[in-house]
């Protein structure tokens, strides 16, 4: 299973060697499992979805709130108009050891881990890869997610699932898109392009 930690939280499932898409292609809407009683509206129109507590936008919001409340951190001066830049700064600070930035990521990791424990109970996967923009935080995710599994998972089940953080970062999406085209190339109805003969091209 591949979890795409991003502005939402996506999920790809490879079951018995093939990507599982579900009946109409919507399998893996991990973002919208209703896990929290937080009364926070989700992008899907419901409330309390996993996304409302674990999206990287929430990470940026919590950083801004904490700084306003007086947290001491190298995140001071975090841009308020660019979530992308704010996110990059949080990751940079966390990787340099900033305690507040690490706390923010851990808080989100615990909640993602709670969702992951549901996946483990449902499907008993061999491997779960944390991927996407969020994977830039690398090993920082391992401890909080493991903590959540300790807390919420049946040990016998959790023990057999390996959690890894992808090193592909943004490239994962590019490679995935290229693979999708390659896999379906034979079925594409491409317009026939007449290649001009050499002398015509001149
Ligand atoms: Zn939702």
mmCIF file of C-alpha atoms and ligand atoms in Angstrom:
data_model
loop_
_atom_site.group_PDB
_atom_site.id
_atom_site.type_symbol
_atom_site.label_atom_id
_atom_site.label_comp_id
_atom_site.label_asym_id
_atom_site.label_seq_id
_atom_site.Cartn_x
_atom_site.Cartn_y
_atom_site.Cartn_z
ATOM 1 C CA UNK A 1 0.000 0.000 0.000
ATOM 2 C CA UNK A 2 1.261 3.462 -0.801
ATOM 3 C CA UNK A 3 0.069 6.443 1.217
ATOM 4 C CA UNK A 4 0.421 9.763 -0.568
ATOM 5 C CA UNK A 5 0.870 12.387 2.148
ATOM 6 C CA UNK A 6 0.027 15.646 0.509
ATOM 7 C CA UNK A 7 -2.553 18.468 0.654
ATOM 8 C CA UNK A 8 -4.907 15.454 1.002
ATOM 9 C CA UNK A 9 -4.019 11.893 1.989
ATOM 10 C CA UNK A 10 -4.219 9.430 -0.891
ATOM 11 C CA UNK A 11 -3.905 5.684 -0.929
ATOM 12 C CA UNK A 12 -2.874 3.227 -3.624
ATOM 13 C CA UNK A 13 -3.318 -0.488 -3.046
ATOM 14 C CA UNK A 14 -1.439 -3.203 -4.867
ATOM 15 C CA UNK A 15 -3.271 -6.440 -4.160
ATOM 16 C CA UNK A 16 -1.899 -9.715 -5.500
ATOM 17 C CA UNK A 17 0.485 -7.790 -7.765
ATOM 18 C CA UNK A 18 -2.099 -5.515 -9.396
ATOM 19 C CA UNK A 19 -3.325 -2.019 -8.633
ATOM 20 C CA UNK A 20 -6.748 -2.254 -7.012
ATOM 21 C CA UNK A 21 -9.132 0.387 -8.357
ATOM 22 C CA UNK A 22 -12.490 -0.712 -6.921
ATOM 23 C CA UNK A 23 -15.808 -0.962 -8.738
ATOM 24 C CA UNK A 24 -15.746 2.493 -10.361
ATOM 25 C CA UNK A 25 -12.142 3.533 -9.759
ATOM 26 C CA UNK A 26 -12.445 5.241 -6.386
ATOM 27 C CA UNK A 27 -10.786 2.670 -4.147
ATOM 28 C CA UNK A 28 -8.397 4.166 -1.614
ATOM 29 C CA UNK A 29 -10.198 7.338 -0.521
ATOM 30 C CA UNK A 30 -8.175 7.159 2.666
ATOM 31 C CA UNK A 31 -8.505 10.912 3.195
ATOM 32 C CA UNK A 32 -12.220 10.626 3.851
ATOM 33 C CA UNK A 33 -12.539 7.889 6.433
ATOM 34 C CA UNK A 34 -14.462 9.531 9.287
ATOM 35 C CA UNK A 35 -12.053 9.179 12.179
ATOM 36 C CA UNK A 36 -12.442 12.316 14.256
ATOM 37 C CA UNK A 37 -15.213 14.129 16.107
ATOM 38 C CA UNK A 38 -13.692 17.515 15.431
ATOM 39 C CA UNK A 39 -16.575 19.265 13.671
ATOM 40 C CA UNK A 40 -14.106 20.456 11.003
ATOM 41 C CA UNK A 41 -15.477 20.660 7.492
ATOM 42 C CA UNK A 42 -13.627 18.542 4.950
ATOM 43 C CA UNK A 43 -13.050 19.334 1.261
ATOM 44 C CA UNK A 44 -15.567 16.538 0.492
ATOM 45 C CA UNK A 45 -18.350 18.313 2.398
ATOM 46 C CA UNK A 46 -18.430 15.927 5.384
ATOM 47 C CA UNK A 47 -16.725 16.592 8.690
ATOM 48 C CA UNK A 48 -14.207 14.739 10.803
ATOM 49 C CA UNK A 49 -12.435 13.007 7.884
ATOM 50 C CA UNK A 50 -8.811 11.911 8.306
ATOM 51 C CA UNK A 51 -7.813 14.751 5.960
ATOM 52 C CA UNK A 52 -9.145 17.406 8.368
ATOM 53 C CA UNK A 53 -6.427 16.432 10.861
ATOM 54 C CA UNK A 54 -3.589 15.161 8.684
ATOM 55 C CA UNK A 55 -3.431 17.163 5.458
ATOM 56 C CA UNK A 56 -0.203 19.126 5.042
ATOM 57 C CA UNK A 57 -2.387 22.265 4.941
ATOM 58 C CA UNK A 58 -3.398 21.443 8.519
ATOM 59 C CA UNK A 59 0.302 21.159 9.362
ATOM 60 C CA UNK A 60 0.883 24.679 8.032
ATOM 61 C CA UNK A 61 -2.200 26.022 9.898
ATOM 62 C CA UNK A 62 -1.056 24.467 13.180
ATOM 63 C CA UNK A 63 2.418 25.944 12.743
ATOM 64 C CA UNK A 64 0.907 29.411 12.252
ATOM 65 C CA UNK A 65 -1.415 29.004 15.264
ATOM 66 C CA UNK A 66 1.437 27.820 17.495
ATOM 67 C CA UNK A 67 3.663 30.730 16.532
ATOM 68 C CA UNK A 68 0.817 33.186 17.189
ATOM 69 C CA UNK A 69 0.404 31.603 20.615
ATOM 70 C CA UNK A 70 4.075 32.334 21.306
ATOM 71 C CA UNK A 71 5.911 29.090 20.504
ATOM 72 C CA UNK A 72 9.634 29.639 20.184
ATOM 73 C CA UNK A 73 10.896 28.176 16.940
ATOM 74 C CA UNK A 74 13.072 28.805 13.920
ATOM 75 C CA UNK A 75 9.767 28.910 12.018
ATOM 76 C CA UNK A 76 9.280 32.579 12.995
ATOM 77 C CA UNK A 77 8.430 34.516 9.847
ATOM 78 C CA UNK A 78 6.798 31.544 8.133
ATOM 79 C CA UNK A 79 5.028 32.843 4.990
ATOM 80 C CA UNK A 80 1.261 33.157 5.432
ATOM 81 C CA UNK A 81 0.331 33.393 1.746
ATOM 82 C CA UNK A 82 2.163 30.362 0.367
ATOM 83 C CA UNK A 83 1.407 26.936 1.911
ATOM 84 C CA UNK A 84 4.069 25.451 -0.364
ATOM 85 C CA UNK A 85 6.828 27.713 0.985
ATOM 86 C CA UNK A 86 5.534 27.393 4.550
ATOM 87 C CA UNK A 87 5.555 23.610 4.246
ATOM 88 C CA UNK A 88 9.096 23.561 2.845
ATOM 89 C CA UNK A 89 10.255 25.713 5.762
ATOM 90 C CA UNK A 90 8.609 23.395 8.324
ATOM 91 C CA UNK A 91 10.351 20.372 6.783
ATOM 92 C CA UNK A 92 13.696 22.163 6.616
ATOM 93 C CA UNK A 93 13.375 23.232 10.268
ATOM 94 C CA UNK A 94 12.307 19.744 11.374
ATOM 95 C CA UNK A 95 15.256 18.143 9.577
ATOM 96 C CA UNK A 96 17.540 20.646 11.306
ATOM 97 C CA UNK A 97 16.083 19.590 14.663
ATOM 98 C CA UNK A 98 13.579 22.349 15.453
ATOM 99 C CA UNK A 99 11.495 20.983 18.325
ATOM 100 C CA UNK A 100 8.242 22.709 17.444
ATOM 101 C CA UNK A 101 8.426 21.589 13.776
ATOM 102 C CA UNK A 102 9.121 18.007 14.891
ATOM 103 C CA UNK A 103 6.212 18.133 17.358
ATOM 104 C CA UNK A 104 3.862 19.286 14.583
ATOM 105 C CA UNK A 105 4.913 16.423 12.318
ATOM 106 C CA UNK A 106 4.663 13.908 15.163
ATOM 107 C CA UNK A 107 1.137 15.015 15.985
ATOM 108 C CA UNK A 108 0.095 14.414 12.373
ATOM 109 C CA UNK A 109 2.073 11.153 12.195
ATOM 110 C CA UNK A 110 0.148 9.782 15.187
ATOM 111 C CA UNK A 111 -3.140 10.497 13.443
ATOM 112 C CA UNK A 112 -2.021 9.037 10.113
ATOM 113 C CA UNK A 113 -0.849 6.008 12.093
ATOM 114 C CA UNK A 114 -4.314 5.627 13.527
ATOM 115 C CA UNK A 115 -5.633 5.432 9.957
ATOM 116 C CA UNK A 116 -2.838 3.040 8.997
ATOM 117 C CA UNK A 117 -3.863 0.679 11.786
ATOM 118 C CA UNK A 118 -7.294 0.427 10.144
ATOM 119 C CA UNK A 119 -5.619 -0.507 6.841
ATOM 120 C CA UNK A 120 -3.540 -3.170 8.564
ATOM 121 C CA UNK A 121 -6.604 -4.670 10.244
ATOM 122 C CA UNK A 122 -8.554 -4.687 7.004
ATOM 123 C CA UNK A 123 -5.984 -5.989 4.544
ATOM 124 C CA UNK A 124 -2.996 -7.401 6.437
ATOM 125 C CA UNK A 125 -0.513 -5.790 3.986
ATOM 126 C CA UNK A 126 3.127 -6.777 3.732
ATOM 127 C CA UNK A 127 4.430 -3.265 3.115
ATOM 128 C CA UNK A 128 3.135 0.275 3.560
ATOM 129 C CA UNK A 129 5.153 3.018 1.861
ATOM 130 C CA UNK A 130 4.719 6.631 2.948
ATOM 131 C CA UNK A 131 5.111 8.725 -0.152
ATOM 132 C CA UNK A 132 4.405 12.136 -1.710
ATOM 133 C CA UNK A 133 5.353 15.618 -0.581
ATOM 134 C CA UNK A 134 5.088 14.580 3.075
ATOM 135 C CA UNK A 135 7.785 11.942 2.655
ATOM 136 C CA UNK A 136 10.331 14.783 2.547
ATOM 137 C CA UNK A 137 10.295 14.585 6.355
ATOM 138 C CA UNK A 138 11.834 11.115 6.035
ATOM 139 C CA UNK A 139 12.457 9.144 9.199
ATOM 140 C CA UNK A 140 10.709 11.723 11.393
ATOM 141 C CA UNK A 141 7.445 9.922 10.524
ATOM 142 C CA UNK A 142 8.605 6.499 11.636
ATOM 143 C CA UNK A 143 8.393 7.000 15.412
ATOM 144 C CA UNK A 144 4.915 8.585 15.680
ATOM 145 C CA UNK A 145 3.401 6.165 13.178
ATOM 146 C CA UNK A 146 4.950 3.214 14.991
ATOM 147 C CA UNK A 147 3.630 4.651 18.270
ATOM 148 C CA UNK A 148 0.113 4.774 16.804
ATOM 149 C CA UNK A 149 0.420 1.179 15.608
ATOM 150 C CA UNK A 150 1.561 0.111 19.085
ATOM 151 C CA UNK A 151 -1.490 1.826 20.470
ATOM 152 C CA UNK A 152 -4.193 0.889 17.971
ATOM 153 C CA UNK A 153 -3.103 -2.283 16.176
ATOM 154 C CA UNK A 154 -3.341 -5.910 17.214
ATOM 155 C CA UNK A 155 0.398 -6.618 17.744
ATOM 156 C CA UNK A 156 0.345 -9.938 15.868
ATOM 157 C CA UNK A 157 -0.958 -8.118 12.777
ATOM 158 C CA UNK A 158 1.182 -4.976 13.009
ATOM 159 C CA UNK A 159 4.300 -7.081 13.495
ATOM 160 C CA UNK A 160 4.133 -8.438 9.949
ATOM 161 C CA UNK A 161 3.675 -5.109 8.165
ATOM 162 C CA UNK A 162 6.763 -3.081 7.301
ATOM 163 C CA UNK A 163 6.432 0.720 7.183
ATOM 164 C CA UNK A 164 8.887 2.527 4.922
ATOM 165 C CA UNK A 165 9.319 6.124 3.799
ATOM 166 C CA UNK A 166 9.758 6.606 0.057
ATOM 167 C CA UNK A 167 12.863 8.388 -1.193
ATOM 168 C CA UNK A 168 11.263 9.283 -4.539
ATOM 169 C CA UNK A 169 9.533 12.426 -3.218
ATOM 170 C CA UNK A 170 7.877 14.393 -6.074
ATOM 171 C CA UNK A 171 9.261 11.995 -8.659
ATOM 172 C CA UNK A 172 6.889 9.244 -7.504
ATOM 173 C CA UNK A 173 3.962 11.018 -9.179
ATOM 174 C CA UNK A 174 5.898 11.521 -12.439
ATOM 175 C CA UNK A 175 7.009 7.888 -12.526
ATOM 176 C CA UNK A 176 3.440 6.759 -11.740
ATOM 177 C CA UNK A 177 2.006 8.910 -14.539
ATOM 178 C CA UNK A 178 4.576 7.573 -17.019
ATOM 179 C CA UNK A 179 3.847 3.980 -15.929
ATOM 180 C CA UNK A 180 0.104 4.547 -16.436
ATOM 181 C CA UNK A 181 0.671 5.659 -20.027
ATOM 182 C CA UNK A 182 3.083 2.799 -20.738
ATOM 183 C CA UNK A 183 0.712 0.191 -19.326
ATOM 184 C CA UNK A 184 -2.180 1.460 -21.437
ATOM 185 C CA UNK A 185 -0.305 2.455 -24.565
ATOM 186 C CA UNK A 186 -1.730 -0.368 -26.681
ATOM 187 C CA UNK A 187 -5.286 0.711 -25.864
ATOM 188 C CA UNK A 188 -4.821 4.373 -26.720
ATOM 189 C CA UNK A 189 -6.546 5.582 -29.871
ATOM 190 C CA UNK A 190 -3.888 7.922 -31.118
ATOM 191 C CA UNK A 191 -4.448 9.888 -34.339
ATOM 192 C CA UNK A 192 -2.330 8.548 -37.137
ATOM 193 C CA UNK A 193 0.480 10.933 -37.883
ATOM 194 C CA UNK A 194 1.888 10.766 -41.394
ATOM 195 C CA UNK A 195 5.632 11.128 -41.224
ATOM 196 C CA UNK A 196 6.756 13.208 -44.232
ATOM 197 C CA UNK A 197 9.349 11.602 -46.401
ATOM 198 C CA UNK A 198 12.809 13.149 -46.192
ATOM 199 C CA UNK A 199 12.611 15.001 -49.499
ATOM 200 C CA UNK A 200 9.098 16.362 -48.642
ATOM 201 C CA UNK A 201 10.315 17.651 -45.280
ATOM 202 C CA UNK A 202 12.907 19.698 -47.115
HETATM 203 ZN ZN1 LIG B 1 -13.728 14.227 3.595
#
